[in-house]
XYZ file of C-alpha atoms in Angstrom:
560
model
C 164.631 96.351 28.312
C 165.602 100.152 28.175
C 162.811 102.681 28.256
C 162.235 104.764 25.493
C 163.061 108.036 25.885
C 160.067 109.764 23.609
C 162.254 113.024 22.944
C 162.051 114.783 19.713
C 164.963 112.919 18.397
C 162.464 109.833 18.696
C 159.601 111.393 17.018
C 161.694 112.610 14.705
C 163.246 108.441 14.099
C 159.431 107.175 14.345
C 158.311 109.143 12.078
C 160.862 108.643 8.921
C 160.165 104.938 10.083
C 156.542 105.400 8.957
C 157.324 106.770 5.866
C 159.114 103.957 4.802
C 157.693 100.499 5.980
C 154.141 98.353 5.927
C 152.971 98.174 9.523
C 150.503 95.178 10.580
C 148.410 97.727 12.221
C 148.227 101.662 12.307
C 146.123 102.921 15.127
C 145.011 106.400 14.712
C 143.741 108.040 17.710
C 146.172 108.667 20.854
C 143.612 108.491 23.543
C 143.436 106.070 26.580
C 141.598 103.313 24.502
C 144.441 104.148 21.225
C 147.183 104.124 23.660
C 146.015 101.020 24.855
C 145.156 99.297 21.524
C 148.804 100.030 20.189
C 150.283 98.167 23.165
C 147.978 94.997 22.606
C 148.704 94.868 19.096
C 152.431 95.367 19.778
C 153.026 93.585 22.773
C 151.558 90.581 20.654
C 154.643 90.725 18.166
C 152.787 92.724 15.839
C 154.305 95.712 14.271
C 152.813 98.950 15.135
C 152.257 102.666 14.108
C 150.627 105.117 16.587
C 149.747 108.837 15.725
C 147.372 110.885 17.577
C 146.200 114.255 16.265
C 146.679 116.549 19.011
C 148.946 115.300 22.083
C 148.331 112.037 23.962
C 145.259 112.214 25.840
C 144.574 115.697 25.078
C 140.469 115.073 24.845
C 138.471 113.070 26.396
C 141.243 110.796 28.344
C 142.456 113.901 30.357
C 139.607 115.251 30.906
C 137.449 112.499 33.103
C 136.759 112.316 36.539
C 139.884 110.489 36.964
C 137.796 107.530 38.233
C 138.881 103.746 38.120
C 135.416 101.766 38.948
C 132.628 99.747 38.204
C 130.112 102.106 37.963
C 127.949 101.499 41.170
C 125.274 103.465 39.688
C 125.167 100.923 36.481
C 123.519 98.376 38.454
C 120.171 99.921 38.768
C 121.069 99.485 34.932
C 121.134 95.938 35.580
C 124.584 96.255 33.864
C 125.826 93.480 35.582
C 128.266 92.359 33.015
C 129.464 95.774 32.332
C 130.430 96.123 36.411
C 132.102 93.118 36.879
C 134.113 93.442 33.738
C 135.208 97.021 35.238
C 135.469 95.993 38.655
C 138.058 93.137 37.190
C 139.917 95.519 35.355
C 140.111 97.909 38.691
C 141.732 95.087 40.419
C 144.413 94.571 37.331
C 145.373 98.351 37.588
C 145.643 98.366 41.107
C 147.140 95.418 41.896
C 149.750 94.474 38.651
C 149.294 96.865 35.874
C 149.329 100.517 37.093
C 150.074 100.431 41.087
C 151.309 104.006 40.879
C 148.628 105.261 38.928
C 145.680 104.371 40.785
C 145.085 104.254 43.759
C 141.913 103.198 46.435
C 139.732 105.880 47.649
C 136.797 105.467 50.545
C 133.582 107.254 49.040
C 130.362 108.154 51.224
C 127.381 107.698 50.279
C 124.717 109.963 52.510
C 121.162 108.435 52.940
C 118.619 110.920 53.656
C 115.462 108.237 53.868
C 114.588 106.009 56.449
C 114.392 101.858 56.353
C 114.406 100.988 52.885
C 116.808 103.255 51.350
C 119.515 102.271 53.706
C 118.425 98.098 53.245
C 118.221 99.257 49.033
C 121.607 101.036 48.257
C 123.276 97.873 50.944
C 121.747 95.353 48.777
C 123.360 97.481 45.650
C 127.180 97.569 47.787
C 127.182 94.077 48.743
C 126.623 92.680 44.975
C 129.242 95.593 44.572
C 131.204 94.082 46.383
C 130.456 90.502 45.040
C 131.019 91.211 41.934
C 134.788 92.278 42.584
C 135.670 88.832 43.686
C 136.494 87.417 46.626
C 140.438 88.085 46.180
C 139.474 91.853 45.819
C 142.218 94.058 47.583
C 139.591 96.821 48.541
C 137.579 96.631 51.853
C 134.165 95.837 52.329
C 131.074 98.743 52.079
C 130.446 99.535 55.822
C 127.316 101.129 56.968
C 127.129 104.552 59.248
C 125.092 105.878 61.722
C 124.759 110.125 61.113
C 127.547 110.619 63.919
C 129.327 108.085 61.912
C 129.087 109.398 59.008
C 129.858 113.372 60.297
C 133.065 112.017 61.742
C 134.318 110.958 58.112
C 133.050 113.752 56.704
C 132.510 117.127 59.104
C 131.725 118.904 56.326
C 128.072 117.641 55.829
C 125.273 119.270 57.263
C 123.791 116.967 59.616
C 120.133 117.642 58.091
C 121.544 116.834 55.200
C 121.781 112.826 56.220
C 120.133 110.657 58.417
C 123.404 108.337 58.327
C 125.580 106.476 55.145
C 127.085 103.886 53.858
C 131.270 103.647 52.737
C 132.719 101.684 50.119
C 135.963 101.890 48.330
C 136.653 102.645 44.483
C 139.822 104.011 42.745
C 141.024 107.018 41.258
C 143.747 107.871 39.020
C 146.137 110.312 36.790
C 144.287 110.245 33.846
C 146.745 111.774 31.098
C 149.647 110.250 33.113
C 148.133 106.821 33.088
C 147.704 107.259 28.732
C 151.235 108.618 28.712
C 152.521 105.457 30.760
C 150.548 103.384 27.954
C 152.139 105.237 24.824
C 155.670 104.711 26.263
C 155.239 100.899 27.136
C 153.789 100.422 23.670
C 156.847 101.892 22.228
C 158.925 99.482 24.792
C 157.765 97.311 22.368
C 158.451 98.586 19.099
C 155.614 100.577 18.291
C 156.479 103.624 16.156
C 154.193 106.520 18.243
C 154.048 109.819 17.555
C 151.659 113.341 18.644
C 150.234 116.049 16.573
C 150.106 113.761 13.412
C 146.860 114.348 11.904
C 145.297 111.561 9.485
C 143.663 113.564 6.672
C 142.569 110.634 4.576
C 142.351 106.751 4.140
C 144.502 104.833 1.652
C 142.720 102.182 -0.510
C 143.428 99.335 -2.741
C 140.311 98.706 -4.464
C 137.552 98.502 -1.649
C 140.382 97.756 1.127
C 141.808 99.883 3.445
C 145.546 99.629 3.472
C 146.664 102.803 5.316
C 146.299 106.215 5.763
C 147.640 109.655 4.490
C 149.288 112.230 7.353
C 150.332 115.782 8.069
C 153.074 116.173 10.713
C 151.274 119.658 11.703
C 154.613 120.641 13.772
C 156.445 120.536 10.108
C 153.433 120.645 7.801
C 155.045 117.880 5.635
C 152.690 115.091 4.765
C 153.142 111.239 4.056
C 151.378 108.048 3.987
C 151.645 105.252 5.915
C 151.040 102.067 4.835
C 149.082 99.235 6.992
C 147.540 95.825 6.996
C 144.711 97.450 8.864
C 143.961 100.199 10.492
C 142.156 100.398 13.748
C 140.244 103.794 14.375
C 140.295 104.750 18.028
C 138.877 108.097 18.039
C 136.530 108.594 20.775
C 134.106 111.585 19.895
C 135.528 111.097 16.537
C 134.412 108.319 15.285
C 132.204 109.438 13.244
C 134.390 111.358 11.019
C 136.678 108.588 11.002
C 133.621 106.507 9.300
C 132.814 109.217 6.769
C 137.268 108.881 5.815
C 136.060 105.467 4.592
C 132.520 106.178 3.375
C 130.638 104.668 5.693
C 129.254 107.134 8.100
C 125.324 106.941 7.187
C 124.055 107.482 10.661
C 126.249 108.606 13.596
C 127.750 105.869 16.364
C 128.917 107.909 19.089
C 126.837 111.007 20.480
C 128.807 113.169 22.668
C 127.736 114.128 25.795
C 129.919 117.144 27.953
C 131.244 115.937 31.433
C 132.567 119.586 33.492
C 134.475 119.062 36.452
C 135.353 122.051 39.146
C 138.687 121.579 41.471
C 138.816 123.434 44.583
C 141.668 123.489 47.487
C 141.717 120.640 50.122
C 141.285 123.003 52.997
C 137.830 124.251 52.060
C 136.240 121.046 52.551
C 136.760 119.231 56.097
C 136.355 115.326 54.829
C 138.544 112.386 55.326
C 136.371 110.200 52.441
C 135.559 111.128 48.985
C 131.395 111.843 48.257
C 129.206 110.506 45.917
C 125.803 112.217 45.355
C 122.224 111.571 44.193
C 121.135 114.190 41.847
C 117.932 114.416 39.379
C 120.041 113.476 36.807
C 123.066 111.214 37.907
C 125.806 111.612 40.721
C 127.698 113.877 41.575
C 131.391 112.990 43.079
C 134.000 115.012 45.236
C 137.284 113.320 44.671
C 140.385 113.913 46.688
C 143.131 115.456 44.577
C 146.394 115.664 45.874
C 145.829 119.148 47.677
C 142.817 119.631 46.243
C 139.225 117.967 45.267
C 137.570 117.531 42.755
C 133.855 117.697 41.731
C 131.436 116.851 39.569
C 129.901 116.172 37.073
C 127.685 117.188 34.219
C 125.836 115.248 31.522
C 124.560 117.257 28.915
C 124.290 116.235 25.638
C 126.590 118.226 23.175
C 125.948 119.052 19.652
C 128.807 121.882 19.100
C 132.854 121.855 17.505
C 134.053 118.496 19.738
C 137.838 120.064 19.421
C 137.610 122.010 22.430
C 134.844 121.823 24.634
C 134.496 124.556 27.904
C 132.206 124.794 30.643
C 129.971 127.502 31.025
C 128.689 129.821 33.946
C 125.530 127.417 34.018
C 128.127 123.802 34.422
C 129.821 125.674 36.894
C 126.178 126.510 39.104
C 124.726 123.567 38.668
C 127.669 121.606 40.190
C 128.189 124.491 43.165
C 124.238 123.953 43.803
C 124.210 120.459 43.777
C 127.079 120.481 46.270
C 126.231 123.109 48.243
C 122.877 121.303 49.284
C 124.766 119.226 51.917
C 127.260 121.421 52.885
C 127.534 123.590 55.814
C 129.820 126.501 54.477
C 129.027 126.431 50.800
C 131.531 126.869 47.798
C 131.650 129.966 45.762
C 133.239 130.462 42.615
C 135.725 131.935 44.013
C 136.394 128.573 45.901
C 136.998 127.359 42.185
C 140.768 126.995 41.658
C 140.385 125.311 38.023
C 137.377 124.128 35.553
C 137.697 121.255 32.861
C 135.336 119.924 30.527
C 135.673 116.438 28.136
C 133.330 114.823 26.813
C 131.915 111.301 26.670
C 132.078 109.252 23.338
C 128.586 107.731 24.364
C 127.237 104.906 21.996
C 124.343 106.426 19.909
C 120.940 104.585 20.925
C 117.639 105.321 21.257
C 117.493 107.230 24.808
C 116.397 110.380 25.816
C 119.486 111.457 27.308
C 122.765 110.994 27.018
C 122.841 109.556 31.391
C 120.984 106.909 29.687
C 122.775 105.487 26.652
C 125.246 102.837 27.353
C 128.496 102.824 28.522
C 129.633 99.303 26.796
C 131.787 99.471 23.601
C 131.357 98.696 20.178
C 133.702 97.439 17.603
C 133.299 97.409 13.923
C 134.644 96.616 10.718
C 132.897 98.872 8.314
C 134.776 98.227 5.152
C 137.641 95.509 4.646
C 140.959 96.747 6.421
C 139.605 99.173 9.222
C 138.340 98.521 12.195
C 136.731 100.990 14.536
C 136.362 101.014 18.520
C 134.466 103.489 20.098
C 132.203 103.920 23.462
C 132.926 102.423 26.719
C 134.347 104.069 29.835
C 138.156 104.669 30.488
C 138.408 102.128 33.343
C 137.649 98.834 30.130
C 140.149 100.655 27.902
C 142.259 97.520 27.674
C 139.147 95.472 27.050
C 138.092 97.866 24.527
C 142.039 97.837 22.893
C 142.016 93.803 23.144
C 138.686 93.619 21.222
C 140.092 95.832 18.500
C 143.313 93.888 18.166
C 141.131 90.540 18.375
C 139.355 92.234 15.373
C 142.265 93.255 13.083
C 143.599 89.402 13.597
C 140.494 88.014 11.680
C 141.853 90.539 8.957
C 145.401 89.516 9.307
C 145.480 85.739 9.378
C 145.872 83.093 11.382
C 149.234 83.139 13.573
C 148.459 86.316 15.392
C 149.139 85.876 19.786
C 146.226 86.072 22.163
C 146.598 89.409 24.101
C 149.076 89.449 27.494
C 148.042 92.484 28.200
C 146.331 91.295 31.656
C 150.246 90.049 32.384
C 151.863 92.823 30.881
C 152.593 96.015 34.036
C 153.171 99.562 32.426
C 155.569 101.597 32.376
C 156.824 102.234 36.179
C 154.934 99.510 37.657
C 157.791 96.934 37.761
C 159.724 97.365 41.252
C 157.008 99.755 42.307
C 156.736 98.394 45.948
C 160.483 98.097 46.313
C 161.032 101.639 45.278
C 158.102 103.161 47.500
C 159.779 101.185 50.138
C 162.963 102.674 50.325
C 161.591 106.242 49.642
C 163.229 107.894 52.620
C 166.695 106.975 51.395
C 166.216 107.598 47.694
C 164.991 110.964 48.794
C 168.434 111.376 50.899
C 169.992 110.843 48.360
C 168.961 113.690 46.227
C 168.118 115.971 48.850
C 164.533 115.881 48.808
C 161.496 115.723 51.349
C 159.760 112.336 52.160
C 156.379 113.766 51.128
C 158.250 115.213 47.606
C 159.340 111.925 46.747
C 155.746 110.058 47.527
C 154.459 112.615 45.475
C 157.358 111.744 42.043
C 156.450 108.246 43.077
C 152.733 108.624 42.445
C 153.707 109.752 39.213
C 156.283 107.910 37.802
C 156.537 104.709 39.860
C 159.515 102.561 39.379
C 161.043 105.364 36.776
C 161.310 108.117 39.178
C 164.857 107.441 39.385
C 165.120 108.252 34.961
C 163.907 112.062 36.369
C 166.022 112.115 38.995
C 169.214 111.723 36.779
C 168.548 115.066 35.380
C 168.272 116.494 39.100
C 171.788 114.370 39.502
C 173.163 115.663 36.619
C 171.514 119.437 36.905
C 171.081 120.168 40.939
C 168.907 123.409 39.892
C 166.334 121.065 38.308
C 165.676 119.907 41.922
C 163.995 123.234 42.562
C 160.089 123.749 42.646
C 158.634 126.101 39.993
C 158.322 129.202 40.852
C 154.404 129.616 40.876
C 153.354 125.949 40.827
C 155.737 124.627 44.422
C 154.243 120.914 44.070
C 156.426 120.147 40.597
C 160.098 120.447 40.958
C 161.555 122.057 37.266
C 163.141 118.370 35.965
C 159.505 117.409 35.905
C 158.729 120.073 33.057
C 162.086 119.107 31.135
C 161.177 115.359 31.582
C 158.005 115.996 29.764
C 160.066 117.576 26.869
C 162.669 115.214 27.034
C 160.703 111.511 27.849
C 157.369 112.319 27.146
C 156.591 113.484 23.517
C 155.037 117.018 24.667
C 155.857 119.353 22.248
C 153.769 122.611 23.457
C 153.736 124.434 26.735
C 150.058 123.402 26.816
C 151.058 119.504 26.677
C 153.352 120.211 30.115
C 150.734 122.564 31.981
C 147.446 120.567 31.066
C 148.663 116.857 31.270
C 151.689 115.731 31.609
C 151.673 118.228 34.802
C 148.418 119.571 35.812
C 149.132 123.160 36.223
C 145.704 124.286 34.194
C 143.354 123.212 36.460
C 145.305 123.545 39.934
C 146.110 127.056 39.845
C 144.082 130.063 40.455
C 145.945 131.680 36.880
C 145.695 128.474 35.036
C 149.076 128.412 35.297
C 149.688 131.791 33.585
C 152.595 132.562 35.893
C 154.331 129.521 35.479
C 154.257 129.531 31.443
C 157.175 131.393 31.144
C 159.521 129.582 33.432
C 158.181 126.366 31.805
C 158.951 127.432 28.345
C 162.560 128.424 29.436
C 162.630 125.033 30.550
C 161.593 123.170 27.720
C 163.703 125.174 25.070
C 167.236 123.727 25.043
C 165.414 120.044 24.698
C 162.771 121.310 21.874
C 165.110 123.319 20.187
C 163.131 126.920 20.834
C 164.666 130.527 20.372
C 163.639 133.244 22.028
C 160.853 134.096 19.620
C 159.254 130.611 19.823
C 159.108 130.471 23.896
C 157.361 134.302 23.076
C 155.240 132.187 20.595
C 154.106 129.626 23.285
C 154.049 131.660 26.326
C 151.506 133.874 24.051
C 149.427 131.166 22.902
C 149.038 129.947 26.278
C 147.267 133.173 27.833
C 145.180 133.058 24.634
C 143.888 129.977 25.353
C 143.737 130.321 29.024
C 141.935 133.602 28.725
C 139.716 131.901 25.855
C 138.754 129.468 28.269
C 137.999 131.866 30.964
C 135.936 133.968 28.611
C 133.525 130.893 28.128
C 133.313 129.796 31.502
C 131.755 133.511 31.935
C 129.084 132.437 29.280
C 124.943 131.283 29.947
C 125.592 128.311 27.795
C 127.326 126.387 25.302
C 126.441 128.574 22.291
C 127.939 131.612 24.254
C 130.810 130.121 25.304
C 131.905 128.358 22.213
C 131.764 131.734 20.851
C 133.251 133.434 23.351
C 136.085 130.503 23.146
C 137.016 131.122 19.274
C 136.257 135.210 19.477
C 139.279 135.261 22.557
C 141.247 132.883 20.183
């Protein structure tokens, strides 16, 4: 089956399709758990319309800690159902569905009191452990004497611990991984496309039967017609229930996750961290040259379009992480700052590190069916219960879900490909280390980007500012991947924004030479981009400069 490429010929194609034919099933909402609900419903023979608002992934789902896990600290929850339904779906992703997305990672956990915190937090690892089944492909927890422990991770103060236990969870490439879902849902004949807005529901009598859209890249509008609709908008739901007149009391209450990335070198550990704080834990999470840490959980009340951290996210995670470290962090350790936020399941807690992390799917009036909550790791759950939900609403004859069965895109001939690395990077005259890195990314469709460094040697090159992407990477994204602005190629389909000291602000104009000849820009549109790229990346560092949310929300829209 060819892979689509999602160029703006495509979108252009899917779009005029939606104009004109009945779908089974419109998803709105182009987030990990959207992404993942148009591939269910598709990859079941149903016939499918994606559009997400903004690009793919561009809130919440690229903005996490890039964790795939059970949530070890949900057990004190007695969330035992919740873990081993994550801990099931790890296993999936690393093992058949996403093998060059995710990827195992050793975390340490310090213990700083004697007997029975070390006998408490085992007890908590070996059900951990338990609960990913006996065919799990990550090793045992271990436990660590200090000198143990300050071998894996020099790092550490040695006050700070009086020894520590290591287990193994999984991280991944957030917005890639929701990219790789788009594309294999329109493998399958879903019609997908970015920066479609829906604006309003369309009814016949009391049933939903489809919705009305703006293409905001043309400002044209249309509707598109559906035997349900399935509303996947994370911190959005809300509005989405108020489109069909049924939003009397909110569903999902926000809460803001920031996250800080420094370089590798200024941390000497060989094992990711996970910390204790008053609040929750705090994680340090190897990034390819750099880590990553945090996070926050405050609840947030403010414009969920575009939410920044502030100067008090920013100490509060330094603090935290500077308590066990022998040469602390500054800020100007911090290479890059991102904030999301959590679409958290309204309940009755005090905060928002209480409420639960399980989903919730609802049919609030005939023909539309909402999913919302849950963590990014059960997103197929979460898009399998929403499908299983429009098929009461369609009829009998609608396929149980494959999508346990069903590997993304780059995931088929994974292994093979990794194997013979060496000579596919002969071949196009690249390092060893370059090509693991395109692998990591792209998996079994690295060799679709190299074509264009076959066919264009110069694309072979590094940027200019940002060595660790060659420039096919940022024409691949134009040309395969649906982004349509330079923020879509720094911010997630590379990850420029938060690895470079300037955000990326040196690249930007290189990467919108790039993109033109495939998106069709003159000279005054890559002037266009380039300059609404330092807005935004000076808008953003303008908040982070802010005591608190208030502050920096203004500061965000005043630098905008």
């Amino acid at each position: 089956m060819n892979e689509p490429a999602l160029g703006p010929l495509y979108r252009e194609s899917a779009l005029r399709r939606m104009g004109e034919k009945e779908y089974d099933v419109l998803v709105i909402g182009g987030g990990i758990v959207g992404a993942g609900t148009a591939l269910d419903a598709a990859s079941r023979g149903l016939t499918v319309a994606l559009v997400e608002a903004d690009d793919w992934a561009a809130g919440s789902s690229s903005r996490s800690s890039k964790l795939i896990h059970g949530g070890l600290r949900y057990l004190e929850q007695f969330d035992f159902g919740l873990v081993r339904e994550a801990l099931k779906e790890r296993h999936l992703l690393l093992t058949r569905l996403a093998p060059h997305l995710v990827w195992p990672v050793p975390f340490l956990y310090p213990l700083t009191h004697r007997f029975w915190e070390r006998f408490y937090v085992g007890a908590g690892m070996t059900l951990y452990d338990f609960l990913g089944g006996l065919r799990a492909v990550m090793p045992r927890h271990r436990h660590l004497t200090r000198r143990g422990a300050l071998r894996e991770a020099p790092a550490l103060r040695p006050d700070s611990l009086i020894g520590a236990l290591q287990y193994f969870d999984a991280h991944t490439d957030d917005a890639r991984l929701a990219v790789a879902i788009v594309r294999t849902a329109a493998r399958y004949g879903a019609a997908v496309a970015n920066r479609v807005r829906a604006t309003g529901l369309l009814r016949d009598g009391e049933r939903v039967v489809g919705a009305r859209v703006t293409d905001l890249e043309s400002g044209s509008e249309m509707n598109i017609r559906a035997r349900v609709v399935i509303g996947a908008t994370g911190v959005w739901t809300d509005e989405m229930l108020r489109l069909a007149g049924a939003g009397k009391s909110a569903v999902v209450r926000p809460s803001k996750g920031v996250h800080l990335v420094v370089r590798r070198d200024r941390l000497d550990l060989r094992t990711a961290l996970i910390l204790r704080t008053e609040k929750s834990v705090l994680f340090v999470i190897p990034w390819d040259d750099y880590w990553i840490i945090g996070t926050t959980d405050t609840p947030w009340t403010l414009a969920r379009d575009h939410p920044v951290a502030n100067h008090a996210d920013i100490d509060y995670i330094l603090d935290h992480v500077n308590a066990v470290l022998t040469t602390p962090l500054g800020h100007d350790d911090v290479e890059g700052v991102y904030a999301g936020l959590r679409p958290l399941i309204s309940g009755a807690a005090t905060g928002t590190e209480k409420l639960s992390r399980e989903h919730l799917v609802a049919n609030p009036v005939p023909g539309l069916v909402t999913v919302s909550g849950g963590k990014y790791t059960t997103y197929r759950v979460m898009a399998r219960d929403a499908v299983d939900a429009a098929a009461d609403e369609l009829g009998p004859g609608v396929p149980e879900s494959v999508t346990e069965r069903l590997p993304l895109l780059g995931a088929t001939g994974y292994e093979a490909v990794w194997n013979g690395r060496r000579n596919l990077a002969e071949r196009y005259g690249l390092s060893v280390s370059r090509m693991e890195r395109l692998l990591r990314r792209y998996g079994s469709g690295v060799e679709e980007l190299l074509e264009i460094v076959g066919a264009e040697p110069m694309l072979g090159e590094p940027l200019f500012a940002a060595p660790d992407y060659l420039r096919a990477e940022i024409v691949y994204a134009a040309s395969h991947e649906q982004a349509l602005h330079l923020s879509d190629v720094l911010a997630r389909r590379t990850h420029v924004a938060i690895e470079q000291r300037d955000r990326g602000l040196a690249v930007a104009p290189q990467a919108a030479a790039l993109v033109a000849p495939v998106l069709g820009w003159d000279h005054e549109t890559i002037r266009r981009e380039t300059d609404e790229y330092h807005r935004l990346v000076h808008a953003e560092l303008a908040a982070e400069r802010q005591p608190d949310d208030e502050h920096a929300e203004e500061a965000l829209l005043s630098s905008r």
